[in-house]
């Protein structure tokens, strides 16, 4: 398998595009025609459906190189997007090992990891990186282990300390977030950083999710999908820069909605780390323009029904209430009312 | 003046359970203005709390009578300062010198409690060792999520960031590490369309 990496942008001229292959493997998040919060966990790891984003442990796709370039731009403008409280250094090394090992095993033609005791040699071909370093010795890397490896891995990464029967947002690399601030939330516990989410707390979602996550075992990662809507293929929809990207949300018209309105899906996974007992929480973002999504008839029908029937509070929270009717009107033309098959995958 | 009762909100919004005496354990006490009454009431409920307490006092408009009353409670140490910024170096030093098992009593408005608690947590004091009671005004200490600057004593929503000048709305989302609520641009999507400011309610 070879991947052709796109030369594309996630800001300014927004030249991001999904190939036909990327559309086919898009992680469509709805397994039925309506949506409400749930603790929709399932096992993650090797052996996922061939060709899907679940096949490998840390999916690498055609956007890899461009996403890493976009992350570097964001970090250059705001170093606080990557932070680690002092007690999280070991968890950073755990994460570095996990990602290097998984990438090297799952994509041997792209990544290699050679270990001789503590002396490691890492080769990242797509990014042209070759690094010899001593594991657990931070002076042998150009930056901390968390920042080093997450500059080479798609998606945001939260690293959660586990203590007092709770999870604590004590480290992370967050440059492609759906409007939350690591700098503000760092140090908070599970209930505190989820505090702004409407309805879910009274549904008991967070109590159940926390119970599940506290019990995640080493070697048995889990995953779930989450979603929102974003105008333009923008990774950095941070609160920090909201005043800069906010005006774009008001540029949707019936004419451009198919091209400018994107479904944004997070593939969230959860990994127990071996030395620190921390929980790694990668949040991988996938974007698809509505006009590309509707090329899959099942997804078009279902997304129409989900958006149409969504409780108002959720559309508000997810930030697309202002464009909701235009989205519904656009999708309606692709919904002939026929039943949809169960599950998230396109019909073959 | 009684402890402030806040309307119910999201789980990150701090609630202040009030001061409860923990006996003659080593203690740091910090009060500002109306918070001094809370310390006096605490000592009234259990005079032994003062025996090993170092008291930091910011009068902030409270008359000299209250200062005299606090001194008369007989704390092991007494430091007075004009505001938290001025008192902070000595308070932070006391936090650094504190032994395990030391209690912290905080009483005043949210800005004072927030800053002092952030310093205490950064110094390694466990959250469970801290009692806090809200007394005084309900002005909030706000962090601008955009420029990161802190605006003190915010009483309206929206308000203008004292640093970058953006119009920010007042969220209930609160960071104990920063000791501030989050302010987010209110007219980000429609620049210039700023709602009429309203007084913040408890």
Short mmCIF file of C-alpha atoms in Angstrom, two decimals:
data_model
loop_
_atom_site.label_atom_id
_atom_site.label_comp_id
_atom_site.label_asym_id
_atom_site.label_seq_id
_atom_site.Cartn_x
_atom_site.Cartn_y
_atom_site.Cartn_z
CA UNK A 1 0.00 0.00 0.00
CA UNK A 2 1.30 3.43 -0.89
CA UNK A 3 -0.25 6.70 0.19
CA UNK A 4 0.02 9.79 -1.97
CA UNK A 5 0.22 12.69 0.44
CA UNK A 6 -1.77 15.77 -0.59
CA UNK A 7 -0.20 19.19 -0.86
CA UNK A 8 -3.07 21.15 0.70
CA UNK A 9 -3.99 23.75 3.30
CA UNK A 10 -6.47 23.96 6.19
CA UNK A 11 -6.56 27.76 6.33
CA UNK A 12 -6.46 30.81 4.06
CA UNK A 13 -7.16 29.34 0.58
CA UNK A 14 -8.43 26.03 2.05
CA UNK A 15 -7.08 23.79 -0.68
CA UNK A 16 -7.89 20.65 1.37
CA UNK A 17 -9.57 17.94 -0.73
CA UNK A 18 -10.64 14.36 -0.11
CA UNK A 19 -9.80 11.86 -2.85
CA UNK A 20 -12.42 9.31 -3.92
CA UNK A 21 -10.59 6.82 -1.70
CA UNK A 22 -10.72 9.19 1.31
CA UNK A 23 -14.46 9.71 0.80
CA UNK A 24 -15.07 5.96 0.61
CA UNK A 25 -13.24 5.33 3.88
CA UNK A 26 -14.64 8.37 5.73
CA UNK A 27 -15.74 7.45 9.28
CA UNK A 28 -19.42 8.31 9.01
CA UNK A 29 -20.53 8.61 12.64
CA UNK A 30 -24.24 7.68 12.57
CA UNK A 31 -25.28 4.05 12.79
CA UNK A 32 -28.97 4.91 12.64
CA UNK A 33 -31.21 7.74 11.45
CA UNK A 34 -31.21 9.73 14.69
CA UNK A 35 -28.63 10.86 17.20
CA UNK A 36 -28.38 11.36 20.94
CA UNK A 37 -25.41 11.15 23.27
CA UNK A 38 -24.34 7.70 24.25
CA UNK A 39 -21.27 5.96 25.64
CA UNK A 40 -20.72 4.39 22.23
CA UNK A 41 -17.49 2.56 22.99
CA UNK A 42 -16.14 -0.35 21.02
CA UNK A 43 -12.81 -2.17 20.99
CA UNK A 44 -10.00 -0.59 18.98
CA UNK A 45 -6.71 -2.07 17.83
CA UNK A 46 -5.39 -4.22 15.06
CA UNK A 47 -7.76 -6.18 12.86
CA UNK A 48 -10.28 -3.41 12.11
CA UNK A 49 -12.24 -3.52 8.85
CA UNK A 50 -9.80 -3.58 5.91
CA UNK A 51 -9.42 -0.24 4.17
CA UNK A 52 -11.36 1.64 6.87
CA UNK A 53 -9.89 4.19 9.26
CA UNK A 54 -10.22 1.51 11.94
CA UNK A 55 -7.81 -0.90 10.24
CA UNK A 56 -4.65 0.50 11.84
CA UNK A 57 -4.16 1.66 15.40
CA UNK A 58 -3.11 5.19 14.39
CA UNK A 59 -4.56 5.78 10.95
CA UNK A 60 -2.25 7.57 8.51
CA UNK A 61 -3.96 8.97 5.43
CA UNK A 62 -3.40 11.30 2.47
CA UNK A 63 -3.68 14.36 4.71
CA UNK A 64 -0.82 13.39 7.05
CA UNK A 65 1.92 15.67 5.78
CA UNK A 66 -0.38 18.67 5.32
CA UNK A 67 -1.93 18.23 8.77
CA UNK A 68 1.50 18.17 10.40
CA UNK A 69 2.42 21.35 8.51
CA UNK A 70 -0.79 22.98 9.76
CA UNK A 71 -0.01 21.93 13.34
CA UNK A 72 3.45 23.51 13.08
CA UNK A 73 1.88 26.79 11.88
CA UNK A 74 -0.56 26.78 14.81
CA UNK A 75 2.16 26.04 17.37
CA UNK A 76 4.40 28.76 15.95
CA UNK A 77 1.59 31.23 16.69
CA UNK A 78 0.59 29.80 20.07
CA UNK A 79 3.00 27.57 22.01
CA UNK A 80 0.34 27.00 24.72
CA UNK A 81 -1.44 24.52 22.45
CA UNK A 82 1.00 21.90 23.70
CA UNK A 83 1.37 21.66 27.46
CA UNK A 84 2.33 19.07 30.01
CA UNK A 85 2.14 19.47 33.77
CA UNK A 86 5.42 18.47 35.45
CA UNK A 87 4.23 15.05 36.66
CA UNK A 88 3.25 14.01 33.11
CA UNK A 89 6.73 13.66 31.60
CA UNK A 90 6.73 9.88 31.97
CA UNK A 91 3.32 9.65 30.30
CA UNK A 92 4.80 11.62 27.40
CA UNK A 93 7.44 8.93 26.97
CA UNK A 94 4.77 6.25 27.20
CA UNK A 95 2.85 7.95 24.41
CA UNK A 96 5.96 8.36 22.29
CA UNK A 97 6.68 4.66 22.57
CA UNK A 98 3.09 3.68 21.80
CA UNK A 99 2.87 5.80 18.66
CA UNK A 100 6.32 4.92 17.34
CA UNK A 101 5.76 1.23 17.91
CA UNK A 102 2.29 1.18 16.33
CA UNK A 103 3.30 3.26 13.33
CA UNK A 104 6.42 1.19 12.69
CA UNK A 105 4.48 -2.09 12.92
CA UNK A 106 1.41 -0.93 10.98
CA UNK A 107 3.19 1.12 8.28
CA UNK A 108 6.69 -0.40 7.92
CA UNK A 109 7.21 1.26 4.54
CA UNK A 110 6.67 4.71 6.11
CA UNK A 111 8.07 4.43 9.64
CA UNK A 112 10.86 2.45 11.30
CA UNK A 113 11.87 2.10 14.90
CA UNK A 114 15.16 0.41 15.81
CA UNK A 115 15.84 -0.18 19.48
CA UNK A 116 19.10 -1.12 21.12
CA UNK A 117 18.31 -1.01 24.81
CA UNK A 118 17.56 2.63 25.59
CA UNK A 119 19.17 3.84 22.38
CA UNK A 120 16.44 4.29 19.82
CA UNK A 121 16.56 5.20 16.14
CA UNK A 122 13.37 6.57 14.60
CA UNK A 123 12.78 7.09 10.89
CA UNK A 124 9.71 8.97 9.63
CA UNK A 125 9.88 8.89 5.82
CA UNK A 126 6.84 11.05 4.94
CA UNK A 127 8.16 13.94 7.05
CA UNK A 128 11.84 13.27 6.29
CA UNK A 129 12.80 12.85 9.95
CA UNK A 130 15.55 10.65 11.29
CA UNK A 131 16.27 10.82 15.02
CA UNK A 132 18.61 8.91 17.28
CA UNK A 133 17.82 9.41 20.94
CA UNK A 134 17.95 7.81 24.37
CA UNK A 135 14.56 6.68 25.64
CA UNK A 136 13.58 8.52 28.84
CA UNK A 137 16.37 11.10 28.39
CA UNK A 138 14.67 14.37 27.36
CA UNK A 139 17.99 16.05 26.55
CA UNK A 140 18.33 13.78 23.50
CA UNK A 141 15.18 15.07 21.77
CA UNK A 142 14.67 18.56 20.31
CA UNK A 143 11.59 19.06 22.55
CA UNK A 144 9.61 17.13 25.16
CA UNK A 145 8.53 13.59 24.21
CA UNK A 146 4.82 14.49 23.99
CA UNK A 147 5.43 17.42 21.68
CA UNK A 148 8.02 15.49 19.67
CA UNK A 149 5.79 12.58 18.77
CA UNK A 150 2.54 14.49 18.39
CA UNK A 151 4.16 16.80 15.84
CA UNK A 152 4.33 13.57 13.83
CA UNK A 153 0.89 12.10 14.52
CA UNK A 154 -2.44 13.27 13.12
CA UNK A 155 -5.13 14.35 15.53
CA UNK A 156 -5.13 16.03 18.91
CA UNK A 157 -3.85 14.19 21.97
CA UNK A 158 -5.02 14.58 25.52
CA UNK A 159 -3.05 12.70 28.17
CA UNK A 160 -5.08 12.02 31.28
CA UNK A 161 -3.64 11.31 34.69
CA UNK A 162 -5.62 8.81 36.74
CA UNK A 163 -5.95 9.42 40.49
CA UNK A 164 -8.64 9.80 43.16
CA UNK A 165 -11.06 7.79 41.02
CA UNK A 166 -11.02 10.47 38.35
CA UNK A 167 -9.20 11.44 35.16
CA UNK A 168 -7.30 14.72 34.97
CA UNK A 169 -6.51 16.65 31.80
CA UNK A 170 -2.86 17.14 32.69
CA UNK A 171 -1.12 17.17 29.30
CA UNK A 172 -1.98 17.50 25.66
CA UNK A 173 -1.31 18.63 22.11
CA UNK A 174 -4.42 20.40 20.86
CA UNK A 175 -4.39 22.22 17.51
CA UNK A 176 -7.45 20.81 15.72
CA UNK A 177 -10.07 21.04 18.43
CA UNK A 178 -13.79 21.56 18.24
CA UNK A 179 -13.73 24.77 20.22
CA UNK A 180 -12.16 23.89 23.56
CA UNK A 181 -9.02 25.29 25.13
CA UNK A 182 -6.30 23.03 26.52
CA UNK A 183 -4.67 26.04 28.13
CA UNK A 184 -7.85 26.77 30.07
CA UNK A 185 -8.86 23.18 30.79
CA UNK A 186 -5.45 21.75 31.73
CA UNK A 187 -5.51 20.45 35.31
CA UNK A 188 -9.30 19.89 35.31
CA UNK A 189 -10.96 16.61 36.13
CA UNK A 190 -13.32 14.69 33.83
CA UNK A 191 -16.48 16.40 35.06
CA UNK A 192 -14.97 19.88 35.07
CA UNK A 193 -13.65 19.88 31.52
CA UNK A 194 -16.96 18.47 30.24
CA UNK A 195 -18.97 21.01 32.25
CA UNK A 196 -20.03 23.13 29.24
CA UNK A 197 -21.61 20.15 27.41
CA UNK A 198 -25.42 20.47 27.65
CA UNK A 199 -27.76 17.65 28.70
CA UNK A 200 -25.16 14.89 28.86
CA UNK A 201 -24.49 15.27 32.59
CA UNK A 202 -28.13 14.86 33.59
CA UNK A 203 -28.31 11.81 31.33
CA UNK A 204 -25.54 10.23 33.42
CA UNK A 205 -23.29 10.03 30.36
CA UNK A 206 -20.18 11.29 32.10
CA UNK A 207 -20.54 9.04 35.15
CA UNK A 208 -20.82 6.00 32.88
CA UNK A 209 -18.08 7.11 30.53
CA UNK A 210 -15.68 7.78 33.40
CA UNK A 211 -16.37 4.38 34.93
CA UNK A 212 -15.58 2.75 31.60
CA UNK A 213 -12.42 4.78 31.03
CA UNK A 214 -10.99 4.19 34.50
CA UNK A 215 -11.10 0.48 33.73
CA UNK A 216 -9.38 0.59 30.30
CA UNK A 217 -6.59 -1.98 30.41
CA UNK A 218 -3.18 -1.96 28.82
CA UNK A 219 -3.28 -3.67 25.41
CA UNK A 220 -7.08 -3.31 25.14
CA UNK A 221 -7.77 0.15 23.68
CA UNK A 222 -11.28 1.39 22.94
CA UNK A 223 -12.74 3.96 20.58
CA UNK A 224 -15.81 6.01 19.83
CA UNK A 225 -16.87 8.52 17.21
CA UNK A 226 -18.00 12.05 17.92
CA UNK A 227 -19.03 14.73 15.45
CA UNK A 228 -19.78 18.36 14.78
CA UNK A 229 -20.04 20.71 11.80
CA UNK A 230 -17.38 23.12 10.57
CA UNK A 231 -17.51 25.78 7.88
CA UNK A 232 -14.47 25.38 5.60
CA UNK A 233 -11.95 22.55 6.14
CA UNK A 234 -10.37 24.28 9.11
CA UNK A 235 -8.46 22.24 11.70
CA UNK A 236 -7.78 25.13 14.07
CA UNK A 237 -11.32 25.89 15.24
CA UNK A 238 -9.95 26.88 18.64
CA UNK A 239 -11.59 29.29 21.05
CA UNK A 240 -8.25 31.15 21.07
CA UNK A 241 -8.77 32.08 17.41
CA UNK A 242 -12.57 32.19 17.38
CA UNK A 243 -12.56 35.91 16.61
CA UNK A 244 -10.54 35.10 13.48
CA UNK A 245 -12.53 32.13 12.12
CA UNK A 246 -15.94 33.08 13.53
CA UNK A 247 -16.95 35.33 10.60
CA UNK A 248 -16.53 32.38 8.18
CA UNK A 249 -19.45 30.65 9.91
CA UNK A 250 -21.77 33.32 8.51
CA UNK A 251 -20.73 32.82 4.88
CA UNK A 252 -22.92 29.77 4.18
CA UNK A 253 -25.53 30.24 1.41
CA UNK A 254 -27.80 27.75 -0.38
CA UNK A 255 -25.42 27.99 -3.32
CA UNK A 256 -22.17 27.23 -1.47
CA UNK A 257 -23.32 24.99 1.39
CA UNK A 258 -22.35 21.76 -0.38
CA UNK A 259 -18.80 22.92 -0.91
CA UNK A 260 -18.17 24.97 2.26
CA UNK A 261 -20.04 23.08 4.97
CA UNK A 262 -18.11 20.14 6.38
CA UNK A 263 -19.07 17.28 8.61
CA UNK A 264 -16.32 17.02 11.21
CA UNK A 265 -15.84 13.61 12.81
CA UNK A 266 -13.60 12.77 15.72
CA UNK A 267 -12.24 9.28 16.04
CA UNK A 268 -11.51 9.18 19.76
CA UNK A 269 -9.50 6.32 21.16
CA UNK A 270 -8.39 5.43 24.67
CA UNK A 271 -5.14 3.70 25.60
CA UNK A 272 -3.77 2.71 28.99
CA UNK A 273 -0.10 3.66 29.18
CA UNK A 274 2.24 1.14 30.79
CA UNK A 275 4.65 3.10 33.03
CA UNK A 276 2.58 6.10 34.08
CA UNK A 277 -0.84 4.39 34.21
CA UNK A 278 -2.09 7.51 32.40
CA UNK A 279 -4.75 7.30 29.71
CA UNK A 280 -3.84 8.49 26.22
CA UNK A 281 -6.80 10.04 24.47
CA UNK A 282 -6.13 10.72 20.77
CA UNK A 283 -8.84 12.77 19.06
CA UNK A 284 -8.40 12.34 15.34
CA UNK A 285 -10.31 14.75 13.13
CA UNK A 286 -11.76 13.82 9.73
CA UNK A 287 -13.43 16.41 7.51
CA UNK A 288 -15.78 15.88 4.56
CA UNK A 289 -17.64 18.44 2.46
CA UNK A 290 -21.38 17.81 2.26
CA UNK A 291 -21.15 17.62 -1.55
CA UNK A 292 -18.68 14.73 -1.18
CA UNK A 293 -20.65 13.04 1.57
CA UNK A 294 -23.84 12.93 -0.51
CA UNK A 295 -22.10 10.84 -3.15
CA UNK A 296 -22.82 7.98 -0.75
CA UNK A 297 -26.64 7.69 -0.90
CA UNK A 298 -27.03 6.02 2.49
CA UNK A 299 -25.03 8.73 4.23
CA UNK A 300 -26.94 11.52 2.47
CA UNK A 301 -30.34 10.14 3.53
CA UNK A 302 -29.22 9.52 7.08
CA UNK A 303 -27.39 12.79 7.67
CA UNK A 304 -30.48 14.65 6.49
CA UNK A 305 -32.65 12.84 9.01
CA UNK A 306 -30.16 13.27 11.87
CA UNK A 307 -29.68 17.01 11.35
CA UNK A 308 -33.40 17.59 10.79
CA UNK A 309 -34.42 15.81 13.99
CA UNK A 310 -31.57 16.89 16.29
CA UNK A 311 -32.60 18.63 19.56
CA UNK A 312 -32.03 22.39 19.27
CA UNK A 313 -29.65 22.43 22.25
CA UNK A 314 -27.26 20.09 20.48
CA UNK A 315 -27.24 22.14 17.29
CA UNK A 316 -26.52 25.19 19.45
CA UNK A 317 -23.75 23.48 21.38
CA UNK A 318 -22.18 22.09 18.23
CA UNK A 319 -22.25 25.60 16.83
CA UNK A 320 -24.21 25.14 13.60
CA UNK A 321 -27.69 26.29 14.62
CA UNK A 322 -27.26 29.42 12.50
CA UNK A 323 -26.75 27.34 9.32
CA UNK A 324 -28.98 24.43 10.20
CA UNK A 325 -31.91 25.19 7.90
CA UNK A 326 -29.67 25.72 4.87
CA UNK A 327 -27.99 22.40 5.63
CA UNK A 328 -31.32 20.60 6.01
CA UNK A 329 -32.67 22.08 2.76
CA UNK A 330 -29.53 21.04 0.91
CA UNK A 331 -29.55 17.49 2.26
CA UNK A 332 -33.30 17.06 1.75
CA UNK A 333 -32.84 16.83 -2.01
CA UNK A 334 -30.77 13.66 -1.49
CA UNK A 335 -33.28 11.97 0.84
CA UNK A 336 -35.89 9.99 -1.06
CA UNK A 337 -37.34 8.60 2.17
CA UNK A 338 -36.08 5.07 1.56
CA UNK A 339 -34.96 3.02 4.56
CA UNK A 340 -31.26 2.92 5.41
CA UNK A 341 -29.25 -0.14 6.34
CA UNK A 342 -27.94 -0.53 9.91
CA UNK A 343 -24.37 0.42 10.74
CA UNK A 344 -22.09 3.24 9.64
CA UNK A 345 -20.52 1.81 6.49
CA UNK A 346 -21.62 2.67 2.95
CA UNK A 347 -23.61 -0.04 1.18
CA UNK A 348 -21.28 -1.99 -1.13
CA UNK B 1 -23.18 40.20 55.68
CA UNK B 2 -23.70 36.51 55.04
CA UNK B 3 -21.89 34.15 52.73
CA UNK B 4 -23.05 34.58 49.12
CA UNK B 5 -25.50 32.05 47.70
CA UNK B 6 -24.89 31.42 43.99
CA UNK B 7 -27.49 30.09 41.59
CA UNK B 8 -26.83 26.55 40.39
CA UNK B 9 -24.58 26.25 37.38
CA UNK B 10 -22.26 23.90 35.51
CA UNK B 11 -19.87 21.60 37.41
CA UNK B 12 -16.73 23.64 36.71
CA UNK B 13 -18.25 26.73 38.36
CA UNK B 14 -16.77 26.84 41.87
CA UNK B 15 -18.96 26.69 44.91
CA UNK B 16 -17.70 27.86 48.28
CA UNK B 17 -18.80 25.67 51.12
CA UNK B 18 -17.82 28.19 53.77
CA UNK B 19 -15.27 28.08 56.57
CA UNK B 20 -15.43 25.20 59.05
CA UNK B 21 -13.01 24.96 61.95
CA UNK B 22 -10.41 22.19 61.84
CA UNK B 23 -9.13 22.74 65.35
CA UNK B 24 -5.60 23.74 66.23
CA UNK B 25 -3.99 22.39 63.06
CA UNK B 26 -1.32 24.61 61.53
CA UNK B 27 -3.15 27.02 59.26
CA UNK B 28 -2.81 29.86 56.81
CA UNK B 29 -5.67 32.34 56.70
CA UNK B 30 -6.26 34.95 54.06
CA UNK B 31 -9.16 37.38 54.09
CA UNK B 32 -10.10 40.52 52.25
CA UNK B 33 -12.69 43.13 53.19
CA UNK B 34 -15.97 41.50 54.15
CA UNK B 35 -14.12 38.17 54.36
CA UNK B 36 -12.62 39.33 57.67
CA UNK B 37 -16.03 38.81 59.30
CA UNK B 38 -15.98 35.19 58.16
CA UNK B 39 -12.63 34.64 59.91
CA UNK B 40 -13.94 36.31 63.06
CA UNK B 41 -16.97 34.01 63.01
CA UNK B 42 -14.72 31.00 62.45
CA UNK B 43 -12.64 31.89 65.49
CA UNK B 44 -15.83 32.51 67.43
CA UNK B 45 -16.99 28.96 66.65
CA UNK B 46 -13.64 27.45 67.66
CA UNK B 47 -11.00 29.77 69.18
CA UNK B 48 -8.33 27.05 68.91
CA UNK B 49 -8.10 27.55 65.10
CA UNK B 50 -6.07 30.71 65.79
CA UNK B 51 -3.42 29.08 67.96
CA UNK B 52 -1.22 27.99 65.01
CA UNK B 53 -2.67 30.23 62.32
CA UNK B 54 -0.80 32.79 60.23
CA UNK B 55 -3.29 35.41 59.21
CA UNK B 56 -2.97 37.53 56.06
CA UNK B 57 -5.31 40.48 56.01
CA UNK B 58 -6.30 42.87 53.22
CA UNK B 59 -8.62 45.56 54.69
CA UNK B 60 -9.99 46.70 51.30
CA UNK B 61 -12.27 49.30 52.79
CA UNK B 62 -13.07 47.45 56.00
CA UNK B 63 -12.50 49.82 58.89
CA UNK B 64 -9.63 49.60 61.43
CA UNK B 65 -12.04 48.06 63.91
CA UNK B 66 -12.11 44.78 62.00
CA UNK B 67 -8.29 44.66 61.82
CA UNK B 68 -8.14 45.17 65.58
CA UNK B 69 -10.68 42.40 66.12
CA UNK B 70 -8.71 39.98 63.94
CA UNK B 71 -5.46 40.73 65.80
CA UNK B 72 -7.24 40.29 69.09
CA UNK B 73 -8.14 36.73 68.08
CA UNK B 74 -4.50 35.95 68.74
CA UNK B 75 -3.17 34.38 65.54
CA UNK B 76 0.39 33.05 65.67
CA UNK B 77 1.29 35.44 62.85
CA UNK B 78 -0.34 38.52 61.34
CA UNK B 79 0.51 40.20 58.03
CA UNK B 80 -1.43 43.08 56.55
CA UNK B 81 -1.25 44.28 52.95
CA UNK B 82 -3.05 46.74 50.66
CA UNK B 83 -4.09 44.17 48.06
CA UNK B 84 -3.37 40.60 46.99
CA UNK B 85 -0.70 41.58 44.49
CA UNK B 86 1.27 43.26 47.27
CA UNK B 87 0.65 40.57 49.84
CA UNK B 88 1.32 37.73 47.42
CA UNK B 89 5.13 37.36 47.81
CA UNK B 90 4.77 36.84 51.57
CA UNK B 91 1.73 34.62 51.19
CA UNK B 92 3.43 32.45 48.57
CA UNK B 93 6.48 32.15 50.84
CA UNK B 94 4.21 31.00 53.66
CA UNK B 95 2.66 28.41 51.32
CA UNK B 96 6.12 27.15 50.41
CA UNK B 97 7.07 26.88 54.08
CA UNK B 98 3.83 25.13 55.06
CA UNK B 99 4.11 21.59 56.33
CA UNK B 100 1.91 18.71 55.31
CA UNK B 101 -1.39 18.87 57.11
CA UNK B 102 -1.58 22.67 57.06
CA UNK B 103 -5.09 24.03 56.48
CA UNK B 104 -5.88 27.06 54.35
CA UNK B 105 -8.86 29.32 55.08
CA UNK B 106 -9.82 31.84 52.37
CA UNK B 107 -12.55 34.47 52.66
CA UNK B 108 -13.36 37.31 50.31
CA UNK B 109 -14.59 37.84 46.78
CA UNK B 110 -14.06 35.40 43.92
CA UNK B 111 -11.00 37.18 42.56
CA UNK B 112 -9.18 36.85 45.86
CA UNK B 113 -10.24 33.27 46.48
CA UNK B 114 -9.38 32.29 42.91
CA UNK B 115 -5.90 33.78 42.90
CA UNK B 116 -4.97 32.54 46.36
CA UNK B 117 -6.30 29.06 45.63
CA UNK B 118 -4.36 28.91 42.35
CA UNK B 119 -1.18 29.86 44.21
CA UNK B 120 -1.90 27.31 46.95
CA UNK B 121 -2.54 24.48 44.48
CA UNK B 122 0.60 25.43 42.53
CA UNK B 123 2.52 25.23 45.81
CA UNK B 124 1.29 21.66 46.23
CA UNK B 125 -1.50 22.16 48.73
CA UNK B 126 -4.28 19.60 48.22
CA UNK B 127 -7.71 20.96 47.34
CA UNK B 128 -9.23 19.16 50.34
CA UNK B 129 -7.05 21.22 52.68
CA UNK B 130 -8.66 24.45 51.54
CA UNK B 131 -11.83 26.01 52.99
CA UNK B 132 -13.26 29.01 51.19
CA UNK B 133 -16.13 31.35 51.92
CA UNK B 134 -17.43 33.94 49.51
CA UNK B 135 -18.04 37.36 51.06
CA UNK B 136 -18.34 40.67 49.31
CA UNK B 137 -19.13 41.64 45.74
CA UNK B 138 -19.86 39.20 42.95
CA UNK B 139 -17.40 40.72 40.46
CA UNK B 140 -15.57 38.07 38.50
CA UNK B 141 -11.97 37.59 37.53
CA UNK B 142 -12.02 36.82 33.81
CA UNK B 143 -9.40 35.40 31.48
CA UNK B 144 -9.63 36.35 27.83
CA UNK B 145 -9.36 33.06 25.94
CA UNK B 146 -7.90 34.95 22.98
CA UNK B 147 -5.07 37.11 24.35
CA UNK B 148 -4.84 35.29 27.76
CA UNK B 149 -4.93 38.59 29.66
CA UNK B 150 -6.85 38.72 32.95
CA UNK B 151 -9.47 41.39 33.56
CA UNK B 152 -10.24 41.89 37.25
CA UNK B 153 -13.53 42.93 38.83
CA UNK B 154 -15.82 42.28 35.88
CA UNK B 155 -19.41 43.16 36.79
CA UNK B 156 -21.12 43.15 33.38
CA UNK B 157 -21.72 40.64 30.60
CA UNK B 158 -20.42 41.29 28.01
CA UNK B 159 -17.36 43.34 28.96
CA UNK B 160 -14.29 44.69 27.23
CA UNK B 161 -10.99 42.85 27.68
CA UNK B 162 -8.63 45.22 29.51
CA UNK B 163 -5.73 43.93 27.40
CA UNK B 164 -6.78 43.27 23.78
CA UNK B 165 -10.04 45.24 23.72
CA UNK B 166 -12.22 42.42 22.36
CA UNK B 167 -15.83 42.29 23.56
CA UNK B 168 -16.11 39.16 25.69
CA UNK B 169 -19.06 37.28 27.08
CA UNK B 170 -18.88 35.83 30.59
CA UNK B 171 -18.88 32.04 30.77
CA UNK B 172 -19.43 29.99 33.92
CA UNK B 173 -16.56 27.71 32.84
CA UNK B 174 -13.82 28.20 35.44
CA UNK B 175 -10.18 27.19 35.73
CA UNK B 176 -8.84 26.68 39.26
CA UNK B 177 -5.30 26.64 37.85
CA UNK B 178 -5.75 30.14 36.43
CA UNK B 179 -8.20 31.27 39.10
CA UNK B 180 -10.51 32.84 36.55
CA UNK B 181 -13.63 32.38 34.46
CA UNK B 182 -13.39 32.21 30.70
CA UNK B 183 -14.23 35.18 28.51
CA UNK B 184 -14.99 34.54 24.83
CA UNK B 185 -15.47 37.03 22.01
CA UNK B 186 -19.18 37.83 21.85
CA UNK B 187 -19.20 39.26 18.34
CA UNK B 188 -16.73 36.86 16.73
CA UNK B 189 -19.20 35.81 14.03
CA UNK B 190 -20.77 39.23 13.55
CA UNK B 191 -18.09 41.83 14.35
CA UNK B 192 -19.54 44.97 15.87
CA UNK B 193 -22.85 43.43 16.94
CA UNK B 194 -22.35 43.56 20.71
CA UNK B 195 -25.33 42.98 23.00
CA UNK B 196 -26.16 45.59 25.64
CA UNK B 197 -24.12 44.82 28.80
CA UNK B 198 -26.13 43.39 31.71
CA UNK B 199 -25.15 43.29 35.39
CA UNK B 200 -23.77 39.89 36.38
CA UNK B 201 -25.98 38.02 38.83
CA UNK B 202 -24.83 35.67 41.58
#
